[in-house]
Each structure stands twice: as C-alpha cells, then as structure tokens.
Amino acid sequence: MPQEKHILVVDDEPGIQDFVQRNLELRTFKVSLANNGLEALDLFEKSNFALVILDIMMPRMDGLEVCRRIRQSSTVPIIILTALGEDTDKIAALEQGADDYLTKPFSIGELMARIKAVLRRNHWADHPISVGVRRFGNLEIDFEQRRAWKDNTLVKLSPTEFELLQELALHPGKIFTHEALLRRVWGSEYRSEAEYLRVYIGRLRRKLENNPSQPAHILTEPGIGYYMVG
C-alpha cells in the first residue's frame, strides 16, 4: 500500500523542485525528488507513492513517456506540470493517463487544491455504492467491487474512469451536462475543463464500445452532455 503522504516530484528545474518540496513538507508530506524521467521510473519502482507530480519537458525521457510507462502497471494519481498552455498539450497528457495538470507558473494554492482533489478521488474505492451488479447489453458493472466486464472479459479501468462510468450507469437515460459531470466526478474545483470529459469519455468508449466511433452505450447529446443507454 502506498504511504498516504509520500509524493514523487519530477522536474529538472531546481527552483520548481525547491518550491514544491518546501511547501509540501510544510504540510507534512514526505517528498522524493527526481531530475529526469529515467530517474523517476527508477524511484517509482523502488517505493510506493501516493501521488506523482510530473514535469513534461525533461532530459533523457519526457514526462508523457514516464506517464505512459507508469500507467502500464499502476493507477497512482499523476499531476502533470507543464509550461505548454495549448489544449492539445493538455489533452496529450490526459490521453497518456494523467489525472490532472497545472500550467506553469502556478501558485501553491492551486497545487494544493489539485493534490487534495486527486487524492480524494483516489479514495472512492473506500466507499463503494451498494447496488450490486447491473447489465447493459454486453456490459456488466459491479458497483461494489468497482469492476466492469465487456463480453465477460474484465476491463481495466482507472479510478476516474470507473467513477465516470458509475455516474452515468446509475442514472441510465439521464443527460448529464458537462458542468454537472465535472462537478460530480472531478469535484467542485472543476467547472470549465471540458477537455477532461472529452478525453475520459473517449477512453471509456475505446474500452467498452464495440465501435467507439458509433457508440451504443455512452452517447453524446450535442451541445449538452452525455448519457448512458439503459
């Protein structure tokens, strides 16, 4: 089990490292530092972290590749730090499995709010919904075990992916606006980050739909939001 207060901070800028480490340690977090992607992966394999804070542009291996490799074996929360403010860069980070991102420069208040949010989301499994198992065509969802199957094959879902699926599946036919889904799944801190929804809905469709481009389970209501077919 990861130590609840142990965070891996990966950045090649000493000023960022010092700023983040100092402020996290003031809030009783334990911090390990890595200067590049290869060093980060080595540390990650040796310790159990509660969270990874990861820069994108680094020597030897960039943060997106580090994120991709971590996601091959772990659902540990990952917050991306980036000097790249374009939506395409943010979406690329989310596509590789990042849970959140912050654009440099950022304040400690912004960072702590995101840390609090991702750690809160990572504890959803501690409070499962007691509604048993429900079927949606070739899909089966066990809400207590937080697992989903497609054609009787277990589908690997991240905590956020399952929470989004659960929110839709518990209310089949109900159209959720983008803002409502962001608030219910990500938290009240998130109101306008529509790219989170686009990426995560896309990931769910790729994992659960026979034809993601023509979904049968998770549908879009143009200009409004998303809903699940009962």
PDB file of N, CA and C in Angstrom, residues 162-227:
ATOM      1  N   PHE A 162     -13.758   4.626 -13.823  1.00  0.00           N
ATOM      2  CA  PHE A 162     -14.885   3.904 -13.227  1.00  0.00           C
ATOM      3  C   PHE A 162     -15.892   4.861 -12.613  1.00  0.00           C
ATOM      4  N   GLU A 163     -15.421   5.911 -11.966  1.00  0.00           N
ATOM      5  CA  GLU A 163     -16.346   6.848 -11.329  1.00  0.00           C
ATOM      6  C   GLU A 163     -17.235   7.525 -12.367  1.00  0.00           C
ATOM      7  N   LEU A 164     -16.654   7.871 -13.511  1.00  0.00           N
ATOM      8  CA  LEU A 164     -17.439   8.472 -14.585  1.00  0.00           C
ATOM      9  C   LEU A 164     -18.453   7.475 -15.130  1.00  0.00           C
ATOM     10  N   LEU A 165     -18.021   6.235 -15.352  1.00  0.00           N
ATOM     11  CA  LEU A 165     -18.938   5.194 -15.812  1.00  0.00           C
ATOM     12  C   LEU A 165     -20.051   4.976 -14.795  1.00  0.00           C
ATOM     13  N   GLN A 166     -19.702   4.941 -13.521  1.00  0.00           N
ATOM     14  CA  GLN A 166     -20.694   4.718 -12.474  1.00  0.00           C
ATOM     15  C   GLN A 166     -21.739   5.828 -12.445  1.00  0.00           C
ATOM     16  N   GLU A 167     -21.292   7.061 -12.561  1.00  0.00           N
ATOM     17  CA  GLU A 167     -22.224   8.187 -12.525  1.00  0.00           C
ATOM     18  C   GLU A 167     -23.248   8.083 -13.654  1.00  0.00           C
ATOM     19  N   LEU A 168     -22.791   7.705 -14.828  1.00  0.00           N
ATOM     20  CA  LEU A 168     -23.697   7.554 -15.973  1.00  0.00           C
ATOM     21  C   LEU A 168     -24.578   6.316 -15.816  1.00  0.00           C
ATOM     22  N   ALA A 169     -23.984   5.203 -15.360  1.00  0.00           N
ATOM     23  CA  ALA A 169     -24.717   3.939 -15.302  1.00  0.00           C
ATOM     24  C   ALA A 169     -25.764   3.910 -14.199  1.00  0.00           C
ATOM     25  N   LEU A 170     -25.558   4.657 -13.139  1.00  0.00           N
ATOM     26  CA  LEU A 170     -26.546   4.690 -12.059  1.00  0.00           C
ATOM     27  C   LEU A 170     -27.794   5.470 -12.445  1.00  0.00           C
ATOM     28  N   HIS A 171     -27.686   6.253 -13.534  1.00  0.00           N
ATOM     29  CA  HIS A 171     -28.825   7.060 -13.976  1.00  0.00           C
ATOM     30  C   HIS A 171     -29.024   6.883 -15.484  1.00  0.00           C
ATOM     31  N   PRO A 172     -29.331   5.662 -15.931  1.00  0.00           N
ATOM     32  CA  PRO A 172     -29.454   5.426 -17.378  1.00  0.00           C
ATOM     33  C   PRO A 172     -30.534   6.306 -18.002  1.00  0.00           C
ATOM     34  N   GLY A 173     -30.182   6.882 -19.143  1.00  0.00           N
ATOM     35  CA  GLY A 173     -31.116   7.750 -19.844  1.00  0.00           C
ATOM     36  C   GLY A 173     -31.070   9.196 -19.414  1.00  0.00           C
ATOM     37  N   LYS A 174     -30.456   9.473 -18.277  1.00  0.00           N
ATOM     38  CA  LYS A 174     -30.369  10.852 -17.798  1.00  0.00           C
ATOM     39  C   LYS A 174     -29.224  11.571 -18.507  1.00  0.00           C
ATOM     40  N   ILE A 175     -29.505  12.728 -19.059  1.00  0.00           N
ATOM     41  CA  ILE A 175     -28.476  13.514 -19.726  1.00  0.00           C
ATOM     42  C   ILE A 175     -27.771  14.399 -18.700  1.00  0.00           C
ATOM     43  N   PHE A 176     -26.479  14.182 -18.548  1.00  0.00           N
ATOM     44  CA  PHE A 176     -25.675  14.998 -17.646  1.00  0.00           C
ATOM     45  C   PHE A 176     -24.998  16.103 -18.446  1.00  0.00           C
ATOM     46  N   THR A 177     -25.125  17.334 -18.001  1.00  0.00           N
ATOM     47  CA  THR A 177     -24.391  18.419 -18.638  1.00  0.00           C
ATOM     48  C   THR A 177     -22.902  18.255 -18.336  1.00  0.00           C
ATOM     49  N   HIS A 178     -22.078  18.912 -19.151  1.00  0.00           N
ATOM     50  CA  HIS A 178     -20.638  18.852 -18.914  1.00  0.00           C
ATOM     51  C   HIS A 178     -20.298  19.344 -17.506  1.00  0.00           C
ATOM     52  N   GLU A 179     -20.897  20.454 -17.114  1.00  0.00           N
ATOM     53  CA  GLU A 179     -20.598  21.030 -15.803  1.00  0.00           C
ATOM     54  C   GLU A 179     -21.006  20.092 -14.678  1.00  0.00           C
ATOM     55  N   ALA A 180     -22.166  19.447 -14.818  1.00  0.00           N
ATOM     56  CA  ALA A 180     -22.640  18.544 -13.774  1.00  0.00           C
ATOM     57  C   ALA A 180     -21.714  17.339 -13.625  1.00  0.00           C
ATOM     58  N   LEU A 181     -21.279  16.775 -14.741  1.00  0.00           N
ATOM     59  CA  LEU A 181     -20.379  15.612 -14.669  1.00  0.00           C
ATOM     60  C   LEU A 181     -19.033  16.003 -14.074  1.00  0.00           C
ATOM     61  N   LEU A 182     -18.512  17.153 -14.478  1.00  0.00           N
ATOM     62  CA  LEU A 182     -17.246  17.606 -13.910  1.00  0.00           C
ATOM     63  C   LEU A 182     -17.360  17.762 -12.401  1.00  0.00           C
ATOM     64  N   ARG A 183     -18.441  18.379 -11.961  1.00  0.00           N
ATOM     65  CA  ARG A 183     -18.627  18.619 -10.528  1.00  0.00           C
ATOM     66  C   ARG A 183     -18.800  17.307  -9.767  1.00  0.00           C
ATOM     67  N   ARG A 184     -19.574  16.378 -10.311  1.00  0.00           N
ATOM     68  CA  ARG A 184     -19.890  15.133  -9.599  1.00  0.00           C
ATOM     69  C   ARG A 184     -18.721  14.157  -9.603  1.00  0.00           C
ATOM     70  N   VAL A 185     -17.944  14.138 -10.676  1.00  0.00           N
ATOM     71  CA  VAL A 185     -16.856  13.176 -10.786  1.00  0.00           C
ATOM     72  C   VAL A 185     -15.524  13.771 -10.353  1.00  0.00           C
ATOM     73  N   TRP A 186     -15.183  14.956 -10.845  1.00  0.00           N
ATOM     74  CA  TRP A 186     -13.878  15.549 -10.528  1.00  0.00           C
ATOM     75  C   TRP A 186     -13.925  16.398  -9.259  1.00  0.00           C
ATOM     76  N   GLY A 187     -15.046  17.054  -9.006  1.00  0.00           N
ATOM     77  CA  GLY A 187     -15.159  17.868  -7.807  1.00  0.00           C
ATOM     78  C   GLY A 187     -15.547  19.296  -8.122  1.00  0.00           C
ATOM     79  N   SER A 188     -15.893  20.036  -7.085  1.00  0.00           N
ATOM     80  CA  SER A 188     -16.396  21.395  -7.271  1.00  0.00           C
ATOM     81  C   SER A 188     -15.321  22.342  -7.796  1.00  0.00           C
ATOM     82  N   GLU A 189     -14.036  21.915  -7.721  1.00  0.00           N
ATOM     83  CA  GLU A 189     -12.957  22.768  -8.221  1.00  0.00           C
ATOM     84  C   GLU A 189     -12.940  22.833  -9.748  1.00  0.00           C
ATOM     85  N   TYR A 190     -13.644  21.896 -10.379  1.00  0.00           N
ATOM     86  CA  TYR A 190     -13.585  21.755 -11.842  1.00  0.00           C
ATOM     87  C   TYR A 190     -14.939  22.144 -12.436  1.00  0.00           C
ATOM     88  N   ARG A 191     -14.933  23.196 -13.243  1.00  0.00           N
ATOM     89  CA  ARG A 191     -16.195  23.659 -13.824  1.00  0.00           C
ATOM     90  C   ARG A 191     -16.109  23.857 -15.326  1.00  0.00           C
ATOM     91  N   SER A 192     -14.925  24.202 -15.813  1.00  0.00           N
ATOM     92  CA  SER A 192     -14.814  24.551 -17.226  1.00  0.00           C
ATOM     93  C   SER A 192     -13.831  23.678 -17.997  1.00  0.00           C
ATOM     94  N   GLU A 193     -13.262  22.660 -17.347  1.00  0.00           N
ATOM     95  CA  GLU A 193     -12.266  21.813 -18.004  1.00  0.00           C
ATOM     96  C   GLU A 193     -12.943  20.745 -18.855  1.00  0.00           C
ATOM     97  N   ALA A 194     -13.602  21.176 -19.934  1.00  0.00           N
ATOM     98  CA  ALA A 194     -14.347  20.245 -20.781  1.00  0.00           C
ATOM     99  C   ALA A 194     -13.439  19.205 -21.411  1.00  0.00           C
ATOM    100  N   GLU A 195     -12.147  19.531 -21.568  1.00  0.00           N
ATOM    101  CA  GLU A 195     -11.251  18.562 -22.197  1.00  0.00           C
ATOM    102  C   GLU A 195     -11.097  17.303 -21.347  1.00  0.00           C
ATOM    103  N   TYR A 196     -11.238  17.428 -20.006  1.00  0.00           N
ATOM    104  CA  TYR A 196     -11.205  16.241 -19.156  1.00  0.00           C
ATOM    105  C   TYR A 196     -12.290  15.259 -19.589  1.00  0.00           C
ATOM    106  N   LEU A 197     -13.498  15.789 -19.758  1.00  0.00           N
ATOM    107  CA  LEU A 197     -14.620  14.924 -20.142  1.00  0.00           C
ATOM    108  C   LEU A 197     -14.416  14.314 -21.516  1.00  0.00           C
ATOM    109  N   ARG A 198     -13.996  15.110 -22.487  1.00  0.00           N
ATOM    110  CA  ARG A 198     -13.798  14.588 -23.835  1.00  0.00           C
ATOM    111  C   ARG A 198     -12.802  13.430 -23.835  1.00  0.00           C
ATOM    112  N   VAL A 199     -11.721  13.603 -23.101  1.00  0.00           N
ATOM    113  CA  VAL A 199     -10.701  12.559 -23.064  1.00  0.00           C
ATOM    114  C   VAL A 199     -11.218  11.314 -22.357  1.00  0.00           C
ATOM    115  N   TYR A 200     -11.839  11.487 -21.205  1.00  0.00           N
ATOM    116  CA  TYR A 200     -12.260  10.316 -20.425  1.00  0.00           C
ATOM    117  C   TYR A 200     -13.451   9.600 -21.053  1.00  0.00           C
ATOM    118  N   ILE A 201     -14.359  10.331 -21.667  1.00  0.00           N
ATOM    119  CA  ILE A 201     -15.443   9.671 -22.402  1.00  0.00           C
ATOM    120  C   ILE A 201     -14.850   8.874 -23.561  1.00  0.00           C
ATOM    121  N   GLY A 202     -13.877   9.466 -24.248  1.00  0.00           N
ATOM    122  CA  GLY A 202     -13.213   8.748 -25.327  1.00  0.00           C
ATOM    123  C   GLY A 202     -12.528   7.487 -24.851  1.00  0.00           C
ATOM    124  N   ARG A 203     -11.880   7.551 -23.696  1.00  0.00           N
ATOM    125  CA  ARG A 203     -11.206   6.373 -23.152  1.00  0.00           C
ATOM    126  C   ARG A 203     -12.208   5.290 -22.775  1.00  0.00           C
ATOM    127  N   LEU A 204     -13.323   5.676 -22.159  1.00  0.00           N
ATOM    128  CA  LEU A 204     -14.357   4.690 -21.832  1.00  0.00           C
ATOM    129  C   LEU A 204     -14.914   4.040 -23.094  1.00  0.00           C
ATOM    130  N   ARG A 205     -15.151   4.834 -24.118  1.00  0.00           N
ATOM    131  CA  ARG A 205     -15.693   4.269 -25.356  1.00  0.00           C
ATOM    132  C   ARG A 205     -14.720   3.290 -25.998  1.00  0.00           C
ATOM    133  N   ARG A 206     -13.438   3.616 -25.995  1.00  0.00           N
ATOM    134  CA  ARG A 206     -12.462   2.701 -26.578  1.00  0.00           C
ATOM    135  C   ARG A 206     -12.400   1.387 -25.819  1.00  0.00           C
ATOM    136  N   LYS A 207     -12.661   1.428 -24.524  1.00  0.00           N
ATOM    137  CA  LYS A 207     -12.581   0.211 -23.720  1.00  0.00           C
ATOM    138  C   LYS A 207     -13.885  -0.589 -23.704  1.00  0.00           C
ATOM    139  N   LEU A 208     -15.015   0.107 -23.850  1.00  0.00           N
ATOM    140  CA  LEU A 208     -16.302  -0.547 -23.616  1.00  0.00           C
ATOM    141  C   LEU A 208     -17.157  -0.736 -24.868  1.00  0.00           C
ATOM    142  N   GLU A 209     -16.937   0.068 -25.882  1.00  0.00           N
ATOM    143  CA  GLU A 209     -17.789   0.004 -27.069  1.00  0.00           C
ATOM    144  C   GLU A 209     -17.184  -0.915 -28.132  1.00  0.00           C
ATOM    145  N   ASN A 210     -18.040  -1.632 -28.849  1.00  0.00           N
ATOM    146  CA  ASN A 210     -17.560  -2.427 -29.974  1.00  0.00           C
ATOM    147  C   ASN A 210     -17.041  -1.525 -31.086  1.00  0.00           C
ATOM    148  N   ASN A 211     -17.714  -0.390 -31.291  1.00  0.00           N
ATOM    149  CA  ASN A 211     -17.291   0.589 -32.287  1.00  0.00           C
ATOM    150  C   ASN A 211     -17.301   1.959 -31.622  1.00  0.00           C
ATOM    151  N   PRO A 212     -16.140   2.412 -31.106  1.00  0.00           N
ATOM    152  CA  PRO A 212     -16.099   3.686 -30.364  1.00  0.00           C
ATOM    153  C   PRO A 212     -16.605   4.884 -31.158  1.00  0.00           C
ATOM    154  N   SER A 213     -16.487   4.847 -32.493  1.00  0.00           N
ATOM    155  CA  SER A 213     -16.949   5.976 -33.298  1.00  0.00           C
ATOM    156  C   SER A 213     -18.462   5.982 -33.472  1.00  0.00           C
ATOM    157  N   GLN A 214     -19.094   4.841 -33.186  1.00  0.00           N
ATOM    158  CA  GLN A 214     -20.555   4.743 -33.210  1.00  0.00           C
ATOM    159  C   GLN A 214     -21.005   4.058 -31.924  1.00  0.00           C
ATOM    160  N   PRO A 215     -20.903   4.749 -30.792  1.00  0.00           N
ATOM    161  CA  PRO A 215     -21.156   4.113 -29.502  1.00  0.00           C
ATOM    162  C   PRO A 215     -22.605   3.678 -29.320  1.00  0.00           C
ATOM    163  N   ALA A 216     -22.759   2.571 -28.604  1.00  0.00           N
ATOM    164  CA  ALA A 216     -24.090   2.037 -28.311  1.00  0.00           C
ATOM    165  C   ALA A 216     -24.452   2.202 -26.841  1.00  0.00           C
ATOM    166  N   HIS A 217     -23.472   2.480 -26.003  1.00  0.00           N
ATOM    167  CA  HIS A 217     -23.711   2.558 -24.556  1.00  0.00           C
ATOM    168  C   HIS A 217     -23.647   3.991 -24.031  1.00  0.00           C
ATOM    169  N   ILE A 218     -22.553   4.696 -24.328  1.00  0.00           N
ATOM    170  CA  ILE A 218     -22.347   6.055 -23.810  1.00  0.00           C
ATOM    171  C   ILE A 218     -22.505   7.020 -24.974  1.00  0.00           C
ATOM    172  N   LEU A 219     -23.606   7.780 -24.938  1.00  0.00           N
ATOM    173  CA  LEU A 219     -23.957   8.631 -26.069  1.00  0.00           C
ATOM    174  C   LEU A 219     -23.777  10.112 -25.734  1.00  0.00           C
ATOM    175  N   THR A 220     -23.634  10.898 -26.791  1.00  0.00           N
ATOM    176  CA  THR A 220     -23.479  12.349 -26.665  1.00  0.00           C
ATOM    177  C   THR A 220     -24.778  13.042 -27.022  1.00  0.00           C
ATOM    178  N   GLU A 221     -25.189  13.982 -26.200  1.00  0.00           N
ATOM    179  CA  GLU A 221     -26.289  14.875 -26.543  1.00  0.00           C
ATOM    180  C   GLU A 221     -25.639  16.179 -26.992  1.00  0.00           C
ATOM    181  N   PRO A 222     -25.617  16.445 -28.296  1.00  0.00           N
ATOM    182  CA  PRO A 222     -24.828  17.564 -28.810  1.00  0.00           C
ATOM    183  C   PRO A 222     -25.136  18.885 -28.093  1.00  0.00           C
ATOM    184  N   GLY A 223     -24.066  19.550 -27.699  1.00  0.00           N
ATOM    185  CA  GLY A 223     -24.183  20.847 -27.047  1.00  0.00           C
ATOM    186  C   GLY A 223     -24.620  20.806 -25.612  1.00  0.00           C
ATOM    187  N   ILE A 224     -24.908  19.605 -25.093  1.00  0.00           N
ATOM    188  CA  ILE A 224     -25.396  19.490 -23.700  1.00  0.00           C
ATOM    189  C   ILE A 224     -24.472  18.635 -22.846  1.00  0.00           C
ATOM    190  N   GLY A 225     -24.314  17.359 -23.217  1.00  0.00           N
ATOM    191  CA  GLY A 225     -23.502  16.485 -22.376  1.00  0.00           C
ATOM    192  C   GLY A 225     -23.584  15.039 -22.830  1.00  0.00           C
ATOM    193  N   TYR A 226     -23.653  14.128 -21.853  1.00  0.00           N
ATOM    194  CA  TYR A 226     -23.572  12.698 -22.147  1.00  0.00           C
ATOM    195  C   TYR A 226     -24.616  11.931 -21.340  1.00  0.00           C
ATOM    196  N   TYR A 227     -24.969  10.745 -21.850  1.00  0.00           N
ATOM    197  CA  TYR A 227     -25.860   9.863 -21.102  1.00  0.00           C
ATOM    198  C   TYR A 227     -25.577   8.432 -21.493  1.00  0.00           C
TER     199      TYR A 227
END
